[in-house]
Amino acid sequence: MNDLNKINPMYQFSLKAFNVVFHKAVETAEACEDVRSRVNTLIDCVTYSTFNYISRGLFERDKLTFTAQLAFQLLLMSKEIDVRELDFLLRFNIDHSYNSPLDFLSNSAWSAIKVMSFTDEFRGLDRDIEGSPKRWKKLVESECPEKEKFPQEWKGKSSLQKLIMMRALRPDRMTYALRNFVEEKLGVKYTEGRKTEFAKSFRESGPASPVFFILSPGVDPLKDMESLGRKLGFTIDLGKLHNVSLGQGQETVAEVAMEKAAKEGHWVILQNIHLVARWLGALEKLLERCCEDSHPDYRVFMSAEPASTPQEHIIPQGILENAIKITNEPPTGMHANLHAALDNFDQDILDQCSREQEFKTILFSLCYFHACVAERRKFGPQGWNRKYPFNTGDLTISVNVLYNYLEANAQVPWEDLRYLFGEIMYGGHITDDWDRRLCRTYLEEYMQPNQVSMCALVLCGHIRLFSGYHDFIDEMLPHESPVHYGLHPNAEIEFLTVTSDNLFHTLLEMQSPDAVMGEGASQTLEEKVKTILDEVLEKLPEEYNMSDITSKTAERSPYILVCFQECERMNTLISEIRRSLKELDLGLKGELAMSSEMEKLQTALFFDNVPDTWTKLAYPSTYSLSIWYNDVMQRCKELDSWTQDLSLPSVVWISGLFNPQSFLTAVMQSLARKNEWPLDKVNLTVDVTKKFKEEFNQPAREGAYVYGLYMEGARWDTQTGVITEARLKELTPAMPVISVRAVPNDRQETRNIYECPLYKTKIRGPTYVWTFSLKTRERPAKWVLAGVALLLSV
């Protein structure tokens, strides 16, 4: 329980609270005569009660992490799993240098298989897969591979070993595979994920244990509470319920309400306590004071939004520890979201508008749009570049605006409506230009005259009553799929893979280093860190001698300046890596006192993370330390060859630059100088060639050839030279070499073009580099909704 606050500071639990849960579990456990079965019953009951107590206060995304951690810890205690195998599953340190000989396995999957085949448990796995590819292909390409049997003798492996093989073959299915593993080891009741009724949670509360709602956008947790209050006779009308919304000087009102409620046995609701940071200390003391000698019916309910980062977290530990925490989250999936959106309206609203047909159809379009923008968030950066708190308020206000505009105008003012919804109601949340384009495109697709007449035929034919909408959704909408949102099915695979990688990384960080090392392990934590540290230092190249390099030529062309800047940045990074590692080395030997900086570095090395102090000087990256370090080495190699004679490489590895923008700007500057064009009147134009890097042996006559780009959300068709639909399971196909040159603005091609953003990593958002105009035969809107972008690293 104690380790959970590493995931989110809201998850604070105290020994006192655990005691209460423990004793309640002992009281409710079934009685039996036999001592051994009594003990087993008690253990089961205490484990399950604690599990329930904790999970209802966790966000959906953290529930599986907690359940898996619980299962692994119990199995390690009972020696049912091997600590080395668990460590391998969680770390999954793979050398990505192998090329897959099989079409159904990606290079990274094959690399994982090769690395595993060096260990005793998996020896011969690579040979077996190559020997009977048909059987393995069937497993890998199955809808639910985690339910299939492994071929040959591999089906006899332990459950944990099967998890390891599954992580190599289908990392996107690991959340499901892990859930099955927990179910097999602990039982179905640990994976069902039923919501606890509020009345049950309420029975566990008391004057000293308040109920704490952790808020999510778009959900009102107080509904359940108020309906229970009505049943038990605690309402505002009867004077037994005090509802205080905090902020703007409401603290004294809250204090008076609490004093009164404690004396007379009322309920108090304190909403949004995160808005009164300064008063929280006083609230903590007040809660303690009021529950002493209070009326047994006195209860406090609080609600707060979780902070977006651990640093911004302000809710005191004392308040969180004693409270019964409950999370309420918005529905997931298109169906649930659409039903929830429609639930904000009723028959009266449908009947109030004089232009019934238009109002009904546009209202439905708005609900569909709302469900799309809300649920698209789950696809991470491919859904939206940044996270936005779209909520039901945006939807209800938009419907009011729609009603007023329809009543006031003879014609439906499409332009005005789209502008109000897309730029103001929903657009008011949006801070990123690409996200704004996406929102605008959705509304252009969903709100247009011809669509309303079509929609009207489908809907108005049989929807007279509001309930008809709900039936229509259940009968007519296809199953949940990224396609609902205009995304390619690959977006689901990407989303699931990222989710499972994050899950394992969190689990790894939750293991205590001693547990990971295991009893009788060959290395201590310090020895393991020392091994990594020595490896890094041994490979670390010398810094670039800037005076040598700058003296090679008197010329200072834009390209040469880019090369100098890159060398200087690399020097800063290399010298920090060397300095911090040498310092840590002295610390490990005991020659220097360990500072908190050194401890952070040690932890990062142990968990295969890139240390923060290095990241600050490097470039955005999503890699783990081992892959990141290989990447740094590659970049140095590239710079070595560039600094030899300072002539532009025939094809530039643009992904290997700290600052790819400066290189693209240099292309513009060189051509503008050469042709005497004013720099503010030119722009880059790109032509995607049909060849790959090896086929070029001299630089471009004008501009530059660049490589190292990948496309996400679609693929490039080399034959026809346009963007086209992605292939299933090919998440980020590599682009051929691209010729980049500058042309005056008036010569830019604008027809049949998709303005494609280029980002440094899959995080997108802040890693934006440039916009490339790519040819397309389909409408650009299709690629906007599919979230198509170019990436420099995957």
PDB file of N, CA and C in Angstrom, residues 719-781:
ATOM      1  N   GLN A 719       5.675   3.910 -55.073  1.00  0.00           N
ATOM      2  CA  GLN A 719       5.370   3.794 -56.516  1.00  0.00           C
ATOM      3  C   GLN A 719       4.605   5.007 -57.031  1.00  0.00           C
ATOM      4  N   THR A 720       3.499   5.365 -56.316  1.00  0.00           N
ATOM      5  CA  THR A 720       2.651   6.447 -56.838  1.00  0.00           C
ATOM      6  C   THR A 720       3.054   7.814 -56.281  1.00  0.00           C
ATOM      7  N   GLY A 721       3.899   7.821 -55.231  1.00  0.00           N
ATOM      8  CA  GLY A 721       4.365   9.100 -54.680  1.00  0.00           C
ATOM      9  C   GLY A 721       3.294   9.896 -53.947  1.00  0.00           C
ATOM     10  N   VAL A 722       2.423   9.185 -53.210  1.00  0.00           N
ATOM     11  CA  VAL A 722       1.412   9.876 -52.390  1.00  0.00           C
ATOM     12  C   VAL A 722       1.265   9.170 -51.037  1.00  0.00           C
ATOM     13  N   ILE A 723       0.595   9.875 -50.098  1.00  0.00           N
ATOM     14  CA  ILE A 723       0.278   9.242 -48.804  1.00  0.00           C
ATOM     15  C   ILE A 723      -0.837   8.233 -49.043  1.00  0.00           C
ATOM     16  N   THR A 724      -0.762   7.096 -48.367  1.00  0.00           N
ATOM     17  CA  THR A 724      -1.826   6.110 -48.529  1.00  0.00           C
ATOM     18  C   THR A 724      -2.075   5.391 -47.201  1.00  0.00           C
ATOM     19  N   GLU A 725      -3.165   4.644 -47.157  1.00  0.00           N
ATOM     20  CA  GLU A 725      -3.587   3.898 -45.960  1.00  0.00           C
ATOM     21  C   GLU A 725      -2.441   3.035 -45.397  1.00  0.00           C
ATOM     22  N   ALA A 726      -2.261   3.044 -44.079  1.00  0.00           N
ATOM     23  CA  ALA A 726      -1.196   2.235 -43.463  1.00  0.00           C
ATOM     24  C   ALA A 726      -1.531   0.747 -43.583  1.00  0.00           C
ATOM     25  N   ARG A 727      -0.497  -0.088 -43.483  1.00  0.00           N
ATOM     26  CA  ARG A 727      -0.739  -1.536 -43.416  1.00  0.00           C
ATOM     27  C   ARG A 727      -0.930  -1.920 -41.959  1.00  0.00           C
ATOM     28  N   LEU A 728      -1.772  -2.909 -41.730  1.00  0.00           N
ATOM     29  CA  LEU A 728      -2.040  -3.327 -40.353  1.00  0.00           C
ATOM     30  C   LEU A 728      -0.743  -3.796 -39.679  1.00  0.00           C
ATOM     31  N   LYS A 729      -0.534  -3.403 -38.431  1.00  0.00           N
ATOM     32  CA  LYS A 729       0.627  -3.758 -37.590  1.00  0.00           C
ATOM     33  C   LYS A 729       1.937  -3.083 -38.030  1.00  0.00           C
ATOM     34  N   GLU A 730       1.915  -2.299 -39.128  1.00  0.00           N
ATOM     35  CA  GLU A 730       3.109  -1.501 -39.474  1.00  0.00           C
ATOM     36  C   GLU A 730       2.868  -0.117 -38.909  1.00  0.00           C
ATOM     37  N   LEU A 731       3.368   0.122 -37.690  1.00  0.00           N
ATOM     38  CA  LEU A 731       2.964   1.349 -36.985  1.00  0.00           C
ATOM     39  C   LEU A 731       3.674   2.583 -37.510  1.00  0.00           C
ATOM     40  N   THR A 732       4.987   2.450 -37.760  1.00  0.00           N
ATOM     41  CA  THR A 732       5.731   3.640 -38.200  1.00  0.00           C
ATOM     42  C   THR A 732       6.681   3.255 -39.328  1.00  0.00           C
ATOM     43  N   PRO A 733       6.155   3.058 -40.546  1.00  0.00           N
ATOM     44  CA  PRO A 733       7.034   2.687 -41.656  1.00  0.00           C
ATOM     45  C   PRO A 733       8.039   3.803 -41.959  1.00  0.00           C
ATOM     46  N   ALA A 734       9.263   3.389 -42.354  1.00  0.00           N
ATOM     47  CA  ALA A 734      10.317   4.374 -42.654  1.00  0.00           C
ATOM     48  C   ALA A 734      10.025   5.055 -43.983  1.00  0.00           C
ATOM     49  N   MET A 735      10.388   6.327 -44.077  1.00  0.00           N
ATOM     50  CA  MET A 735      10.226   7.084 -45.328  1.00  0.00           C
ATOM     51  C   MET A 735      11.488   6.897 -46.178  1.00  0.00           C
ATOM     52  N   PRO A 736      11.354   6.947 -47.525  1.00  0.00           N
ATOM     53  CA  PRO A 736      12.567   6.971 -48.361  1.00  0.00           C
ATOM     54  C   PRO A 736      13.318   8.286 -48.127  1.00  0.00           C
ATOM     55  N   VAL A 737      14.435   8.441 -48.812  1.00  0.00           N
ATOM     56  CA  VAL A 737      15.200   9.690 -48.708  1.00  0.00           C
ATOM     57  C   VAL A 737      14.336  10.842 -49.244  1.00  0.00           C
ATOM     58  N   ILE A 738      14.407  11.987 -48.567  1.00  0.00           N
ATOM     59  CA  ILE A 738      13.603  13.140 -48.979  1.00  0.00           C
ATOM     60  C   ILE A 738      14.531  14.253 -49.437  1.00  0.00           C
ATOM     61  N   SER A 739      14.201  14.844 -50.583  1.00  0.00           N
ATOM     62  CA  SER A 739      14.979  15.978 -51.065  1.00  0.00           C
ATOM     63  C   SER A 739      14.312  17.256 -50.547  1.00  0.00           C
ATOM     64  N   VAL A 740      15.080  18.061 -49.822  1.00  0.00           N
ATOM     65  CA  VAL A 740      14.525  19.292 -49.241  1.00  0.00           C
ATOM     66  C   VAL A 740      15.175  20.489 -49.933  1.00  0.00           C
ATOM     67  N   ARG A 741      14.361  21.376 -50.499  1.00  0.00           N
ATOM     68  CA  ARG A 741      14.957  22.595 -51.077  1.00  0.00           C
ATOM     69  C   ARG A 741      14.016  23.768 -50.824  1.00  0.00           C
ATOM     70  N   ALA A 742      14.487  24.969 -51.141  1.00  0.00           N
ATOM     71  CA  ALA A 742      13.652  26.155 -50.897  1.00  0.00           C
ATOM     72  C   ALA A 742      13.123  26.681 -52.223  1.00  0.00           C
ATOM     73  N   VAL A 743      11.884  27.158 -52.214  1.00  0.00           N
ATOM     74  CA  VAL A 743      11.330  27.831 -53.405  1.00  0.00           C
ATOM     75  C   VAL A 743      10.582  29.072 -52.937  1.00  0.00           C
ATOM     76  N   PRO A 744      10.455  30.088 -53.827  1.00  0.00           N
ATOM     77  CA  PRO A 744       9.665  31.262 -53.446  1.00  0.00           C
ATOM     78  C   PRO A 744       8.219  30.861 -53.152  1.00  0.00           C
ATOM     79  N   ASN A 745       7.596  31.582 -52.218  1.00  0.00           N
ATOM     80  CA  ASN A 745       6.234  31.225 -51.790  1.00  0.00           C
ATOM     81  C   ASN A 745       5.250  31.092 -52.938  1.00  0.00           C
ATOM     82  N   ASP A 746       5.380  31.967 -53.976  1.00  0.00           N
ATOM     83  CA  ASP A 746       4.362  31.926 -55.031  1.00  0.00           C
ATOM     84  C   ASP A 746       4.508  30.695 -55.928  1.00  0.00           C
ATOM     85  N   ARG A 747       5.611  29.968 -55.785  1.00  0.00           N
ATOM     86  CA  ARG A 747       5.765  28.749 -56.606  1.00  0.00           C
ATOM     87  C   ARG A 747       5.420  27.480 -55.813  1.00  0.00           C
ATOM     88  N   GLN A 748       4.874  27.675 -54.619  1.00  0.00           N
ATOM     89  CA  GLN A 748       4.525  26.505 -53.792  1.00  0.00           C
ATOM     90  C   GLN A 748       3.330  25.775 -54.406  1.00  0.00           C
ATOM     91  N   GLU A 749       3.389  24.458 -54.397  1.00  0.00           N
ATOM     92  CA  GLU A 749       2.251  23.636 -54.844  1.00  0.00           C
ATOM     93  C   GLU A 749       1.223  23.621 -53.709  1.00  0.00           C
ATOM     94  N   THR A 750      -0.044  23.948 -54.012  1.00  0.00           N
ATOM     95  CA  THR A 750      -1.036  23.952 -52.918  1.00  0.00           C
ATOM     96  C   THR A 750      -2.168  22.961 -53.155  1.00  0.00           C
ATOM     97  N   ARG A 751      -2.318  22.500 -54.422  1.00  0.00           N
ATOM     98  CA  ARG A 751      -3.418  21.555 -54.677  1.00  0.00           C
ATOM     99  C   ARG A 751      -3.035  20.135 -54.293  1.00  0.00           C
ATOM    100  N   ASN A 752      -4.008  19.365 -53.805  1.00  0.00           N
ATOM    101  CA  ASN A 752      -3.787  17.962 -53.427  1.00  0.00           C
ATOM    102  C   ASN A 752      -2.595  17.781 -52.483  1.00  0.00           C
ATOM    103  N   ILE A 753      -2.597  18.598 -51.459  1.00  0.00           N
ATOM    104  CA  ILE A 753      -1.466  18.596 -50.528  1.00  0.00           C
ATOM    105  C   ILE A 753      -1.997  18.384 -49.103  1.00  0.00           C
ATOM    106  N   TYR A 754      -1.281  17.553 -48.332  1.00  0.00           N
ATOM    107  CA  TYR A 754      -1.585  17.453 -46.896  1.00  0.00           C
ATOM    108  C   TYR A 754      -0.443  18.116 -46.147  1.00  0.00           C
ATOM    109  N   GLU A 755      -0.780  19.130 -45.350  1.00  0.00           N
ATOM    110  CA  GLU A 755       0.247  19.819 -44.550  1.00  0.00           C
ATOM    111  C   GLU A 755       0.588  18.904 -43.377  1.00  0.00           C
ATOM    112  N   CYS A 756       1.762  18.265 -43.441  1.00  0.00           N
ATOM    113  CA  CYS A 756       2.075  17.219 -42.467  1.00  0.00           C
ATOM    114  C   CYS A 756       3.082  17.726 -41.434  1.00  0.00           C
ATOM    115  N   PRO A 757       2.725  17.728 -40.152  1.00  0.00           N
ATOM    116  CA  PRO A 757       3.682  18.184 -39.137  1.00  0.00           C
ATOM    117  C   PRO A 757       4.799  17.151 -38.935  1.00  0.00           C
ATOM    118  N   LEU A 758       5.994  17.652 -38.652  1.00  0.00           N
ATOM    119  CA  LEU A 758       7.139  16.778 -38.376  1.00  0.00           C
ATOM    120  C   LEU A 758       7.517  16.974 -36.907  1.00  0.00           C
ATOM    121  N   TYR A 759       7.590  15.871 -36.154  1.00  0.00           N
ATOM    122  CA  TYR A 759       7.934  15.946 -34.728  1.00  0.00           C
ATOM    123  C   TYR A 759       9.198  15.137 -34.461  1.00  0.00           C
ATOM    124  N   LYS A 760       9.852  15.444 -33.310  1.00  0.00           N
ATOM    125  CA  LYS A 760      11.065  14.688 -32.977  1.00  0.00           C
ATOM    126  C   LYS A 760      10.734  13.298 -32.447  1.00  0.00           C
ATOM    127  N   THR A 761       9.664  13.198 -31.621  1.00  0.00           N
ATOM    128  CA  THR A 761       9.339  11.885 -31.040  1.00  0.00           C
ATOM    129  C   THR A 761       7.834  11.658 -31.067  1.00  0.00           C
ATOM    130  N   LYS A 762       7.435  10.467 -30.618  1.00  0.00           N
ATOM    131  CA  LYS A 762       6.013  10.122 -30.578  1.00  0.00           C
ATOM    132  C   LYS A 762       5.229  10.971 -29.584  1.00  0.00           C
ATOM    133  N   ILE A 763       5.922  11.692 -28.717  1.00  0.00           N
ATOM    134  CA  ILE A 763       5.218  12.543 -27.750  1.00  0.00           C
ATOM    135  C   ILE A 763       4.549  13.714 -28.484  1.00  0.00           C
ATOM    136  N   ARG A 764       5.076  14.020 -29.689  1.00  0.00           N
ATOM    137  CA  ARG A 764       4.547  15.122 -30.514  1.00  0.00           C
ATOM    138  C   ARG A 764       4.551  16.441 -29.744  1.00  0.00           C
ATOM    139  N   GLY A 765       3.380  17.149 -29.714  1.00  0.00           N
ATOM    140  CA  GLY A 765       3.260  18.398 -28.954  1.00  0.00           C
ATOM    141  C   GLY A 765       4.472  19.299 -29.023  1.00  0.00           C
ATOM    142  N   PRO A 766       5.216  19.386 -27.897  1.00  0.00           N
ATOM    143  CA  PRO A 766       6.333  20.340 -27.819  1.00  0.00           C
ATOM    144  C   PRO A 766       7.525  19.958 -28.690  1.00  0.00           C
ATOM    145  N   THR A 767       7.516  18.762 -29.333  1.00  0.00           N
ATOM    146  CA  THR A 767       8.703  18.371 -30.109  1.00  0.00           C
ATOM    147  C   THR A 767       8.548  18.714 -31.597  1.00  0.00           C
ATOM    148  N   TYR A 768       7.622  19.644 -31.903  1.00  0.00           N
ATOM    149  CA  TYR A 768       7.366  20.018 -33.306  1.00  0.00           C
ATOM    150  C   TYR A 768       8.611  20.623 -33.950  1.00  0.00           C
ATOM    151  N   VAL A 769       8.877  20.229 -35.209  1.00  0.00           N
ATOM    152  CA  VAL A 769      10.055  20.726 -35.919  1.00  0.00           C
ATOM    153  C   VAL A 769       9.677  21.615 -37.113  1.00  0.00           C
ATOM    154  N   TRP A 770       8.812  21.108 -38.006  1.00  0.00           N
ATOM    155  CA  TRP A 770       8.551  21.808 -39.264  1.00  0.00           C
ATOM    156  C   TRP A 770       7.273  21.237 -39.871  1.00  0.00           C
ATOM    157  N   THR A 771       6.781  21.875 -40.928  1.00  0.00           N
ATOM    158  CA  THR A 771       5.639  21.326 -41.658  1.00  0.00           C
ATOM    159  C   THR A 771       6.074  20.958 -43.066  1.00  0.00           C
ATOM    160  N   PHE A 772       5.862  19.712 -43.471  1.00  0.00           N
ATOM    161  CA  PHE A 772       6.194  19.282 -44.832  1.00  0.00           C
ATOM    162  C   PHE A 772       4.900  19.122 -45.633  1.00  0.00           C
ATOM    163  N   SER A 773       4.882  19.666 -46.850  1.00  0.00           N
ATOM    164  CA  SER A 773       3.697  19.501 -47.710  1.00  0.00           C
ATOM    165  C   SER A 773       3.847  18.218 -48.505  1.00  0.00           C
ATOM    166  N   LEU A 774       2.991  17.237 -48.222  1.00  0.00           N
ATOM    167  CA  LEU A 774       3.101  15.945 -48.907  1.00  0.00           C
ATOM    168  C   LEU A 774       1.930  15.762 -49.863  1.00  0.00           C
ATOM    169  N   LYS A 775       2.200  15.088 -51.004  1.00  0.00           N
ATOM    170  CA  LYS A 775       1.141  14.900 -52.003  1.00  0.00           C
ATOM    171  C   LYS A 775       0.129  13.850 -51.535  1.00  0.00           C
ATOM    172  N   THR A 776      -1.141  14.105 -51.837  1.00  0.00           N
ATOM    173  CA  THR A 776      -2.177  13.135 -51.491  1.00  0.00           C
ATOM    174  C   THR A 776      -3.232  13.118 -52.584  1.00  0.00           C
ATOM    175  N   ARG A 777      -3.807  11.928 -52.837  1.00  0.00           N
ATOM    176  CA  ARG A 777      -4.920  11.863 -53.807  1.00  0.00           C
ATOM    177  C   ARG A 777      -6.251  11.944 -53.063  1.00  0.00           C
ATOM    178  N   GLU A 778      -6.193  11.645 -51.754  1.00  0.00           N
ATOM    179  CA  GLU A 778      -7.438  11.683 -50.971  1.00  0.00           C
ATOM    180  C   GLU A 778      -7.590  13.074 -50.357  1.00  0.00           C
ATOM    181  N   ARG A 779      -8.784  13.338 -49.788  1.00  0.00           N
ATOM    182  CA  ARG A 779      -8.976  14.639 -49.157  1.00  0.00           C
ATOM    183  C   ARG A 779      -8.055  14.756 -47.945  1.00  0.00           C
ATOM    184  N   PRO A 780      -7.397  15.926 -47.795  1.00  0.00           N
ATOM    185  CA  PRO A 780      -6.492  16.106 -46.644  1.00  0.00           C
ATOM    186  C   PRO A 780      -7.202  15.839 -45.312  1.00  0.00           C
ATOM    187  N   ALA A 781      -8.518  16.120 -45.255  1.00  0.00           N
ATOM    188  CA  ALA A 781      -9.261  15.924 -43.997  1.00  0.00           C
ATOM    189  C   ALA A 781      -9.082  14.507 -43.466  1.00  0.00           C
TER     190      ALA A 781
END
